[in-house]
Amino acid sequence: MAEYERSRTMPGQPEHVFDQASNVNQLDAWLPDALHVQADDPPAVTVHEDDADRDTAATMRAENEQMRIEWGTRERGGYAGWLQVAGIGSGASEVTVHLSFFDESHDPGERKVCDALDHSLRRLEEQVRMRVDNTAG
């Protein structure tokens, strides 16, 4: 089993960051470019991976009170993950993403996963900044 985790500070209230991160219809705006999530019958979702040109049945649950999102594969226990938003004061938040790969065939390797997590967190921060800027002005 391989596990990876990354965190990033973002300029926004935790509620705004969580709302942006948990909106299933806007996940493509910050997830890795090759992943696309389509809501089925929540919590069921389908994840399309462009690189492999395949769809994977998965689940995604957003726990609003805890500002936490959890996801994973449905049929085979290939991977699971979570995203946690925490307020750190002064209108900022910290977002932590954790991925667990239970099946080695799903693990693309540390460098690729960490690069994808860092890129996704930067994209999420951009989405949060746009939302905060549009709300403020």
PDB file of C-alpha atoms in Angstrom:
ATOM      1  CA  MET A   1       0.000   0.000   0.000  1.00  0.00           C
ATOM      2  CA  ALA A   2       1.226   3.494  -0.845  1.00  0.00           C
ATOM      3  CA  GLU A   3       0.050   6.699   0.787  1.00  0.00           C
ATOM      4  CA  TYR A   4       0.612  10.305  -0.245  1.00  0.00           C
ATOM      5  CA  GLU A   5      -0.346  13.592   1.351  1.00  0.00           C
ATOM      6  CA  ARG A   6       0.018  17.241   0.442  1.00  0.00           C
ATOM      7  CA  SER A   7      -1.201  20.497   2.016  1.00  0.00           C
ATOM      8  CA  ARG A   8      -1.554  24.079   0.855  1.00  0.00           C
ATOM      9  CA  THR A   9      -2.620  27.331   2.471  1.00  0.00           C
ATOM     10  CA  MET A  10      -5.346  29.216   0.607  1.00  0.00           C
ATOM     11  CA  PRO A  11      -6.659  32.776   0.898  1.00  0.00           C
ATOM     12  CA  GLY A  12     -10.254  32.156   1.786  1.00  0.00           C
ATOM     13  CA  GLN A  13     -12.632  31.322   4.573  1.00  0.00           C
ATOM     14  CA  PRO A  14     -12.762  27.559   5.109  1.00  0.00           C
ATOM     15  CA  GLU A  15     -16.447  27.442   4.167  1.00  0.00           C
ATOM     16  CA  HIS A  16     -15.727  29.059   0.784  1.00  0.00           C
ATOM     17  CA  VAL A  17     -12.775  26.753   0.125  1.00  0.00           C
ATOM     18  CA  PHE A  18     -14.826  23.684   1.045  1.00  0.00           C
ATOM     19  CA  ASP A  19     -17.774  24.793  -1.107  1.00  0.00           C
ATOM     20  CA  GLN A  20     -15.440  25.140  -4.085  1.00  0.00           C
ATOM     21  CA  ALA A  21     -13.661  21.840  -3.462  1.00  0.00           C
ATOM     22  CA  SER A  22     -16.801  19.793  -2.846  1.00  0.00           C
ATOM     23  CA  ASN A  23     -18.891  20.980  -5.799  1.00  0.00           C
ATOM     24  CA  VAL A  24     -19.011  17.849  -7.951  1.00  0.00           C
ATOM     25  CA  ASN A  25     -19.960  19.920 -11.008  1.00  0.00           C
ATOM     26  CA  GLN A  26     -16.781  22.010 -10.693  1.00  0.00           C
ATOM     27  CA  LEU A  27     -14.235  19.305  -9.868  1.00  0.00           C
ATOM     28  CA  ASP A  28     -12.761  19.462 -13.381  1.00  0.00           C
ATOM     29  CA  ALA A  29     -11.638  23.021 -12.619  1.00  0.00           C
ATOM     30  CA  TRP A  30      -9.059  21.799 -10.112  1.00  0.00           C
ATOM     31  CA  LEU A  31      -8.559  18.030 -10.408  1.00  0.00           C
ATOM     32  CA  PRO A  32      -5.686  16.741 -12.561  1.00  0.00           C
ATOM     33  CA  ASP A  33      -6.388  17.466 -16.230  1.00  0.00           C
ATOM     34  CA  ALA A  34      -6.743  13.774 -17.097  1.00  0.00           C
ATOM     35  CA  LEU A  35      -9.461  13.057 -14.495  1.00  0.00           C
ATOM     36  CA  HIS A  36     -13.121  13.884 -14.904  1.00  0.00           C
ATOM     37  CA  VAL A  37     -15.854  13.158 -12.357  1.00  0.00           C
ATOM     38  CA  GLN A  38     -19.499  12.760 -13.260  1.00  0.00           C
ATOM     39  CA  ALA A  39     -22.184  12.507 -10.579  1.00  0.00           C
ATOM     40  CA  ASP A  40     -24.383   9.455 -10.942  1.00  0.00           C
ATOM     41  CA  ASP A  41     -26.708   8.750  -8.027  1.00  0.00           C
ATOM     42  CA  PRO A  42     -24.841  10.356  -5.101  1.00  0.00           C
ATOM     43  CA  PRO A  43     -22.705   9.293  -3.457  1.00  0.00           C
ATOM     44  CA  ALA A  44     -22.000   7.284  -6.627  1.00  0.00           C
ATOM     45  CA  VAL A  45     -19.782   8.958  -9.213  1.00  0.00           C
ATOM     46  CA  THR A  46     -17.918   7.843 -12.312  1.00  0.00           C
ATOM     47  CA  VAL A  47     -14.294   8.851 -12.748  1.00  0.00           C
ATOM     48  CA  HIS A  48     -12.996   8.994 -16.323  1.00  0.00           C
ATOM     49  CA  GLU A  49      -9.240   8.733 -16.776  1.00  0.00           C
ATOM     50  CA  ASP A  50      -8.147  10.200 -20.115  1.00  0.00           C
ATOM     51  CA  ASP A  51      -4.725   8.506 -20.069  1.00  0.00           C
ATOM     52  CA  ALA A  52      -6.220   5.011 -19.809  1.00  0.00           C
ATOM     53  CA  ASP A  53      -9.485   5.970 -21.556  1.00  0.00           C
ATOM     54  CA  ARG A  54     -11.490   4.158 -18.907  1.00  0.00           C
ATOM     55  CA  ASP A  55     -14.307   4.827 -16.493  1.00  0.00           C
ATOM     56  CA  THR A  56     -14.128   3.733 -12.872  1.00  0.00           C
ATOM     57  CA  ALA A  57     -17.096   3.421 -10.543  1.00  0.00           C
ATOM     58  CA  ALA A  58     -16.390   5.394  -7.374  1.00  0.00           C
ATOM     59  CA  THR A  59     -18.035   7.136  -4.445  1.00  0.00           C
ATOM     60  CA  MET A  60     -17.633  10.666  -3.176  1.00  0.00           C
ATOM     61  CA  ARG A  61     -19.080  11.986   0.063  1.00  0.00           C
ATOM     62  CA  ALA A  62     -18.876  15.546   1.332  1.00  0.00           C
ATOM     63  CA  GLU A  63     -19.253  16.011   5.082  1.00  0.00           C
ATOM     64  CA  ASN A  64     -20.200  19.690   5.338  1.00  0.00           C
ATOM     65  CA  GLU A  65     -19.973  19.949   9.124  1.00  0.00           C
ATOM     66  CA  GLN A  66     -16.469  18.472   9.118  1.00  0.00           C
ATOM     67  CA  MET A  67     -15.393  20.218   5.891  1.00  0.00           C
ATOM     68  CA  ARG A  68     -14.154  16.873   4.626  1.00  0.00           C
ATOM     69  CA  ILE A  69     -14.565  15.019   1.346  1.00  0.00           C
ATOM     70  CA  GLU A  70     -13.938  11.282   1.085  1.00  0.00           C
ATOM     71  CA  TRP A  71     -13.792   9.181  -2.069  1.00  0.00           C
ATOM     72  CA  GLY A  72     -12.744   5.806  -3.358  1.00  0.00           C
ATOM     73  CA  THR A  73     -13.354   3.063  -5.874  1.00  0.00           C
ATOM     74  CA  ARG A  74     -16.575   1.084  -5.533  1.00  0.00           C
ATOM     75  CA  GLU A  75     -15.978  -2.372  -6.989  1.00  0.00           C
ATOM     76  CA  ARG A  76     -12.323  -3.008  -6.386  1.00  0.00           C
ATOM     77  CA  GLY A  77     -10.502  -1.395  -3.503  1.00  0.00           C
ATOM     78  CA  GLY A  78      -7.892   0.231  -5.730  1.00  0.00           C
ATOM     79  CA  TYR A  79      -7.666   3.616  -4.065  1.00  0.00           C
ATOM     80  CA  ALA A  80      -9.267   5.976  -1.599  1.00  0.00           C
ATOM     81  CA  GLY A  81      -8.660   9.523  -0.501  1.00  0.00           C
ATOM     82  CA  TRP A  82      -9.825  12.478   1.472  1.00  0.00           C
ATOM     83  CA  LEU A  83      -9.596  16.251   1.440  1.00  0.00           C
ATOM     84  CA  GLN A  84      -9.821  18.257   4.644  1.00  0.00           C
ATOM     85  CA  VAL A  85     -10.257  22.030   4.939  1.00  0.00           C
ATOM     86  CA  ALA A  86      -9.271  23.785   8.163  1.00  0.00           C
ATOM     87  CA  GLY A  87      -9.450  27.455   9.058  1.00  0.00           C
ATOM     88  CA  ILE A  88      -6.143  28.917  10.185  1.00  0.00           C
ATOM     89  CA  GLY A  89      -7.296  32.452  10.990  1.00  0.00           C
ATOM     90  CA  SER A  90      -7.052  35.799   9.196  1.00  0.00           C
ATOM     91  CA  GLY A  91      -9.416  34.582   6.454  1.00  0.00           C
ATOM     92  CA  ALA A  92      -7.070  31.790   5.341  1.00  0.00           C
ATOM     93  CA  SER A  93      -7.480  28.016   5.188  1.00  0.00           C
ATOM     94  CA  GLU A  94      -5.285  24.978   4.935  1.00  0.00           C
ATOM     95  CA  VAL A  95      -6.300  22.210   2.579  1.00  0.00           C
ATOM     96  CA  THR A  96      -4.841  18.732   2.994  1.00  0.00           C
ATOM     97  CA  VAL A  97      -5.315  15.956   0.447  1.00  0.00           C
ATOM     98  CA  HIS A  98      -4.480  12.341   1.241  1.00  0.00           C
ATOM     99  CA  LEU A  99      -4.448   9.417  -1.209  1.00  0.00           C
ATOM    100  CA  SER A 100      -4.118   5.712  -0.426  1.00  0.00           C
ATOM    101  CA  PHE A 101      -3.443   3.164  -3.171  1.00  0.00           C
ATOM    102  CA  PHE A 102      -4.320  -0.346  -1.984  1.00  0.00           C
ATOM    103  CA  ASP A 103      -3.581  -1.970  -5.317  1.00  0.00           C
ATOM    104  CA  GLU A 104      -0.101  -1.398  -6.758  1.00  0.00           C
ATOM    105  CA  SER A 105      -1.512  -1.356 -10.288  1.00  0.00           C
ATOM    106  CA  HIS A 106      -3.366   1.876  -9.448  1.00  0.00           C
ATOM    107  CA  ASP A 107      -0.302   3.629  -7.945  1.00  0.00           C
ATOM    108  CA  PRO A 108       1.395   5.817 -10.586  1.00  0.00           C
ATOM    109  CA  GLY A 109       4.382   6.385  -8.306  1.00  0.00           C
ATOM    110  CA  GLU A 110       5.398   8.986  -5.750  1.00  0.00           C
ATOM    111  CA  ARG A 111       6.702  11.671  -8.083  1.00  0.00           C
ATOM    112  CA  LYS A 112       3.695  11.587 -10.400  1.00  0.00           C
ATOM    113  CA  VAL A 113       1.180  11.528  -7.535  1.00  0.00           C
ATOM    114  CA  CYS A 114       2.871  14.328  -5.564  1.00  0.00           C
ATOM    115  CA  ASP A 115       3.190  16.477  -8.697  1.00  0.00           C
ATOM    116  CA  ALA A 116      -0.501  15.910  -9.482  1.00  0.00           C
ATOM    117  CA  LEU A 117      -1.534  16.740  -5.911  1.00  0.00           C
ATOM    118  CA  ASP A 118       0.547  19.929  -5.881  1.00  0.00           C
ATOM    119  CA  HIS A 119      -0.849  20.968  -9.280  1.00  0.00           C
ATOM    120  CA  SER A 120      -4.427  20.251  -8.179  1.00  0.00           C
ATOM    121  CA  LEU A 121      -4.026  22.243  -4.966  1.00  0.00           C
ATOM    122  CA  ARG A 122      -2.637  25.198  -6.961  1.00  0.00           C
ATOM    123  CA  ARG A 123      -5.621  24.990  -9.316  1.00  0.00           C
ATOM    124  CA  LEU A 124      -8.021  24.830  -6.371  1.00  0.00           C
ATOM    125  CA  GLU A 125      -6.342  27.901  -4.899  1.00  0.00           C
ATOM    126  CA  GLU A 126      -6.832  29.732  -8.220  1.00  0.00           C
ATOM    127  CA  GLN A 127     -10.540  28.815  -8.168  1.00  0.00           C
ATOM    128  CA  VAL A 128     -10.838  30.037  -4.574  1.00  0.00           C
ATOM    129  CA  ARG A 129      -9.029  33.297  -5.429  1.00  0.00           C
ATOM    130  CA  MET A 130     -11.388  33.929  -8.360  1.00  0.00           C
ATOM    131  CA  ARG A 131     -14.398  33.281  -6.140  1.00  0.00           C
ATOM    132  CA  VAL A 132     -13.093  35.530  -3.344  1.00  0.00           C
ATOM    133  CA  ASP A 133     -12.172  38.284  -5.832  1.00  0.00           C
ATOM    134  CA  ASN A 134     -15.615  38.107  -7.499  1.00  0.00           C
ATOM    135  CA  THR A 135     -17.371  38.213  -4.139  1.00  0.00           C
ATOM    136  CA  ALA A 136     -15.284  41.157  -2.917  1.00  0.00           C
ATOM    137  CA  GLY A 137     -15.548  43.223  -6.035  1.00  0.00           C
TER     138      GLY A 137
END
